[in-house]
Amino acid sequence: PPTAEIIPSTPVPVEKGHLLINDVNIGYCRYGSGPNYLLCICGAVGCYAKDFPEALITRFDPDLMTVICIDPPGYGTSNSVPRKQEVLRATKDSVFCVRLMQELDLVPFTVCGWSEGSRTAQHVAGNGPAIVKKMILMAPFAQVKADAVNVFKGLRNTDQWLPAMKKPYLEHCSEEFLRKQWADNVDLVVEVYNMMGGRFPCADVLRKITQPSLIMIGGQDKFCNDPKEVFLKVLKNARLETQLHGSHDFHLQYQKWFVSKVQSFVLES
């Protein structure tokens, strides 16, 4: 059974736990006890504490929502195994996501992924509506174009980042981990662009997804491609929400807006 450590910092506590899945000790946190289940998946070189912090998830109504945030293998509190950046990374991560929610008896659920986690979320949703009721993709991409590749290339060397850009990462991982993982992540993006026409494997999953989907972007995001060209064109039941002033991490910049949009979408019949 999953272990849980109660954090008494909020009126309704956030629980932290680990669960052994496929021989990997997977870390997660849990907030609320409502009948609507939400799984949140972090971005590249991230973790739930960085990308879905307590200040954010405790804005959800704990009587309506049960929010689970996972650390995929090699990230955050799931660091008992090394993180290998590879083309099938999101596909492999999705297996841990589904198993976690099944073990916690929180199926069917809404899956929500940010940035790199949005690719994992697409694979999770590809399991069908018996497992995933709805899908939320935040700052997502299923394919990458030349302009985005150039942005990634320009950020490959984290030693050249401004301290303010590094700070959120270094609060949760070492400088060495950030340096290697970010470089490996950029190399993966370049590999997908050069060898696969810029299409990640999740691009093929998109066409199979029929569940209601919410695409969320920041109007000032330099990483994301035009969602209308990919997601709204391919997904059969999707709509777009744009935080015009937000950048790539709009959900952290405009937390009240984000939680309101997500909770409303999850609760829709």
Coordinates of C-alpha atoms in Angstrom, one line a residue:
P1 CA 0.0 0.0 0.0
P2 CA 1.2 3.6 -0.6
T3 CA 2.8 5.3 2.3
A4 CA 1.8 8.9 3.2
E5 CA 3.3 11.7 5.2
I6 CA 0.9 14.4 6.3
I7 CA 2.1 18.0 5.8
P8 CA 0.1 20.2 8.2
S9 CA 0.7 23.4 6.4
T10 CA -2.8 23.8 5.0
P11 CA -6.3 23.3 6.5
V12 CA -6.7 20.3 4.3
P13 CA -3.4 18.5 4.3
V14 CA -1.2 17.6 1.3
E15 CA 0.0 14.1 1.5
K16 CA 3.3 12.9 0.1
G17 CA 3.8 9.2 -0.7
H18 CA 5.7 6.6 -2.6
L19 CA 4.4 3.5 -4.5
L20 CA 6.5 0.8 -6.0
I21 CA 5.6 0.5 -9.7
N22 CA 7.5 -1.8 -12.1
D23 CA 10.4 -1.9 -9.5
V24 CA 10.6 1.9 -9.4
N25 CA 9.8 3.9 -6.2
I26 CA 7.4 6.5 -7.7
G27 CA 6.9 9.6 -5.6
Y28 CA 3.6 11.5 -5.7
C29 CA 1.5 14.0 -3.7
R30 CA -2.2 14.1 -3.0
Y31 CA -4.6 16.9 -2.2
G32 CA -8.3 16.7 -1.5
S33 CA -10.8 13.8 -1.3
G34 CA -13.4 14.9 -3.9
P35 CA -15.1 12.6 -6.5
N36 CA -13.3 14.2 -9.5
Y37 CA -9.8 12.9 -10.0
L38 CA -7.0 14.9 -11.6
L39 CA -3.5 13.7 -12.4
C40 CA -0.8 16.4 -12.9
I41 CA 2.5 15.6 -14.8
C42 CA 5.5 17.9 -14.5
G43 CA 7.6 19.4 -17.3
A44 CA 11.3 18.8 -18.4
V45 CA 13.8 18.5 -15.6
G46 CA 10.9 19.2 -13.2
C47 CA 9.1 17.7 -10.3
Y48 CA 5.7 18.1 -8.7
A49 CA 7.1 20.4 -6.0
K50 CA 8.4 22.8 -8.7
D51 CA 5.7 22.6 -11.4
F52 CA 2.6 21.9 -9.3
P53 CA 3.6 23.4 -5.9
E54 CA 1.3 23.3 -2.8
A55 CA 0.4 27.0 -3.3
L56 CA -1.1 26.0 -6.6
I57 CA -2.9 22.7 -5.9
T58 CA -4.4 23.8 -2.6
R59 CA -6.4 26.4 -4.6
F60 CA -8.6 23.5 -5.8
D61 CA -11.8 22.7 -3.9
P62 CA -10.8 19.6 -1.8
D63 CA -14.4 18.5 -1.5
L64 CA -14.8 18.4 -5.2
M65 CA -11.4 17.4 -6.4
T66 CA -8.7 14.8 -5.6
V67 CA -5.5 16.1 -7.1
I68 CA -2.5 13.7 -7.6
C69 CA 0.9 15.0 -8.8
I70 CA 3.4 12.5 -10.0
D71 CA 7.2 12.6 -10.2
P72 CA 8.1 10.4 -13.3
P73 CA 11.1 8.1 -13.0
G74 CA 14.3 10.0 -12.4
Y75 CA 12.7 13.3 -11.4
G76 CA 12.1 14.7 -8.0
T77 CA 11.2 12.2 -5.4
S78 CA 11.3 9.3 -7.9
N79 CA 15.1 9.7 -8.1
S80 CA 16.0 6.1 -7.2
V81 CA 16.6 5.5 -10.9
P82 CA 18.5 7.7 -13.4
R83 CA 16.5 9.8 -15.9
K84 CA 17.2 8.8 -19.5
Q85 CA 16.0 11.2 -22.1
E86 CA 14.9 9.2 -25.2
V87 CA 12.4 9.3 -27.9
L88 CA 10.0 6.9 -26.1
R89 CA 10.4 8.6 -22.7
A90 CA 6.9 10.0 -22.6
T91 CA 5.5 6.6 -23.7
K92 CA 7.3 4.9 -20.9
D93 CA 6.3 7.6 -18.3
S94 CA 2.7 7.1 -19.2
V95 CA 2.7 3.6 -18.0
F96 CA 3.7 4.7 -14.5
C97 CA 1.0 7.4 -14.5
V98 CA -1.8 5.0 -15.3
R99 CA -0.5 2.4 -12.8
L100 CA -0.3 5.0 -10.1
M101 CA -3.9 6.1 -10.5
Q102 CA -5.1 2.4 -10.7
E103 CA -3.2 1.5 -7.5
L104 CA -4.7 4.6 -5.8
D105 CA -8.2 3.5 -7.1
L106 CA -8.7 6.8 -8.8
V107 CA -9.9 5.7 -12.2
P108 CA -11.3 7.1 -14.5
F109 CA -9.5 10.5 -14.1
T110 CA -8.6 13.7 -15.9
V111 CA -5.0 13.9 -17.0
C112 CA -3.2 17.2 -17.0
G113 CA 0.4 17.6 -18.4
W114 CA 2.6 20.7 -18.6
S115 CA 5.2 21.1 -21.4
E116 CA 7.2 17.8 -21.6
G117 CA 4.4 16.4 -19.3
S118 CA 1.9 17.2 -22.0
R119 CA 3.5 14.6 -24.3
T120 CA 3.1 12.0 -21.5
A121 CA -0.5 13.1 -20.9
Q122 CA -1.3 12.4 -24.6
H123 CA -0.1 8.8 -24.2
V124 CA -2.0 8.5 -21.0
A125 CA -5.2 9.7 -22.6
G126 CA -4.5 7.3 -25.5
N127 CA -5.6 4.5 -23.1
G128 CA -9.2 5.5 -23.8
P129 CA -12.2 6.9 -21.8
A130 CA -12.4 3.9 -19.5
I131 CA -9.1 5.1 -18.0
V132 CA -9.1 8.8 -18.8
K133 CA -12.3 10.9 -18.9
K134 CA -10.7 14.2 -20.0
M135 CA -7.4 15.6 -21.1
I136 CA -5.7 19.0 -20.3
L137 CA -2.6 19.9 -22.2
M138 CA -0.7 22.9 -20.9
A139 CA 1.9 24.7 -23.1
P140 CA 1.9 21.5 -25.2
F141 CA 3.7 20.3 -28.3
A142 CA 3.4 17.0 -30.2
Q143 CA 5.8 18.2 -32.9
V144 CA 8.5 20.8 -33.1
K145 CA 9.4 23.3 -35.8
A146 CA 12.7 24.9 -36.8
D147 CA 12.1 28.1 -34.8
A148 CA 11.4 26.2 -31.6
V149 CA 14.4 24.0 -32.1
N150 CA 16.6 27.1 -32.4
V151 CA 15.1 28.4 -29.1
F152 CA 16.0 25.0 -27.4
K153 CA 19.5 25.1 -28.9
G154 CA 20.1 28.5 -27.5
L155 CA 19.2 27.3 -24.0
R156 CA 21.2 24.1 -24.1
N157 CA 24.1 25.2 -21.9
T158 CA 22.6 26.0 -18.5
D159 CA 25.9 27.5 -17.4
Q160 CA 24.9 30.5 -19.6
W161 CA 21.4 30.9 -18.0
L162 CA 20.7 33.9 -15.8
P163 CA 20.6 33.0 -12.1
A164 CA 16.9 33.8 -11.9
M165 CA 16.1 31.3 -14.6
K166 CA 18.1 28.5 -12.9
K167 CA 16.8 29.2 -9.4
P168 CA 13.4 27.3 -9.6
Y169 CA 15.3 24.2 -10.8
L170 CA 18.1 24.4 -8.3
E171 CA 15.6 24.5 -5.4
H172 CA 14.8 20.9 -6.3
C173 CA 17.9 19.4 -8.0
S174 CA 21.7 19.8 -8.2
E175 CA 23.5 22.0 -10.7
E176 CA 25.0 18.9 -12.3
F177 CA 21.6 17.2 -12.7
L178 CA 20.1 20.3 -14.4
R179 CA 23.1 20.7 -16.7
K180 CA 23.1 17.1 -17.9
Q181 CA 19.3 16.6 -18.1
W182 CA 18.6 19.8 -19.8
A183 CA 21.4 19.2 -22.4
D184 CA 20.0 15.7 -23.0
N185 CA 16.5 17.1 -23.3
V186 CA 17.6 19.6 -26.0
D187 CA 19.5 16.9 -27.8
L188 CA 16.3 14.8 -27.8
V189 CA 14.3 17.6 -29.4
V190 CA 17.0 18.1 -32.0
E191 CA 17.0 14.4 -32.7
V192 CA 13.2 14.3 -33.2
Y193 CA 13.4 17.3 -35.5
N194 CA 16.3 15.8 -37.6
M195 CA 15.3 12.2 -37.7
M196 CA 11.6 12.1 -37.3
G197 CA 10.4 15.2 -39.1
G198 CA 9.8 17.0 -35.8
R199 CA 7.0 14.6 -34.8
F200 CA 7.1 13.1 -31.3
P201 CA 5.5 9.6 -31.0
C202 CA 2.5 11.3 -29.2
A203 CA 1.6 12.9 -32.5
D204 CA 0.3 9.6 -33.7
V205 CA -1.7 9.1 -30.5
L206 CA -3.5 12.4 -30.8
R207 CA -5.8 11.1 -33.7
K208 CA -7.1 8.3 -31.5
I209 CA -8.1 10.6 -28.6
T210 CA -11.8 11.2 -28.4
Q211 CA -12.2 12.5 -24.8
P212 CA -13.0 16.2 -24.2
S213 CA -9.8 18.1 -24.2
L214 CA -8.7 21.5 -23.0
I215 CA -5.6 23.1 -24.5
M216 CA -4.0 25.9 -22.4
I217 CA -1.3 28.2 -23.5
G218 CA 0.4 31.5 -22.5
G219 CA 0.1 34.3 -25.1
Q220 CA 3.8 35.1 -24.6
D221 CA 5.1 31.5 -24.8
K222 CA 8.2 31.2 -27.0
F223 CA 8.4 27.4 -26.9
C224 CA 4.9 26.3 -28.1
N225 CA 3.8 26.0 -31.7
D226 CA 0.4 27.3 -32.7
P227 CA -2.1 24.9 -31.0
K228 CA -4.7 25.6 -33.6
E229 CA -2.4 24.0 -36.2
V230 CA -1.9 20.8 -34.3
F231 CA -4.2 20.1 -31.4
L232 CA -7.4 21.9 -32.4
K233 CA -7.1 20.6 -35.9
V234 CA -6.5 16.9 -34.9
L235 CA -8.4 16.4 -31.7
K236 CA -12.1 15.7 -32.2
N237 CA -13.4 17.4 -29.0
A238 CA -11.1 20.2 -27.9
R239 CA -11.1 23.9 -27.0
L240 CA -8.5 26.5 -26.3
E241 CA -7.9 28.7 -23.3
T242 CA -5.2 31.4 -23.6
Q243 CA -3.7 33.5 -20.8
L244 CA -2.7 36.4 -23.0
H245 CA -0.1 37.8 -20.6
G246 CA 1.3 34.4 -19.6
S247 CA 4.6 32.8 -20.7
H248 CA 5.5 29.1 -20.8
D249 CA 4.7 28.7 -17.1
F250 CA 1.4 30.7 -17.2
H251 CA -0.1 28.3 -14.6
L252 CA 2.4 29.5 -12.0
Q253 CA 2.1 33.2 -13.0
Y254 CA -1.7 33.2 -12.9
Q255 CA -2.7 30.5 -10.5
K256 CA -6.2 31.6 -9.7
W257 CA -7.0 31.8 -13.4
F258 CA -5.5 28.4 -14.1
V259 CA -7.3 26.6 -11.2
S260 CA -10.6 28.2 -12.1
K261 CA -10.4 27.1 -15.8
V262 CA -9.2 23.6 -14.9
Q263 CA -11.7 22.9 -12.2
S264 CA -14.6 24.2 -14.3
F265 CA -13.5 21.9 -17.2
V266 CA -13.2 18.9 -14.9
L267 CA -16.6 19.4 -13.4
E268 CA -18.4 19.9 -16.7
S269 CA -20.9 17.1 -17.5

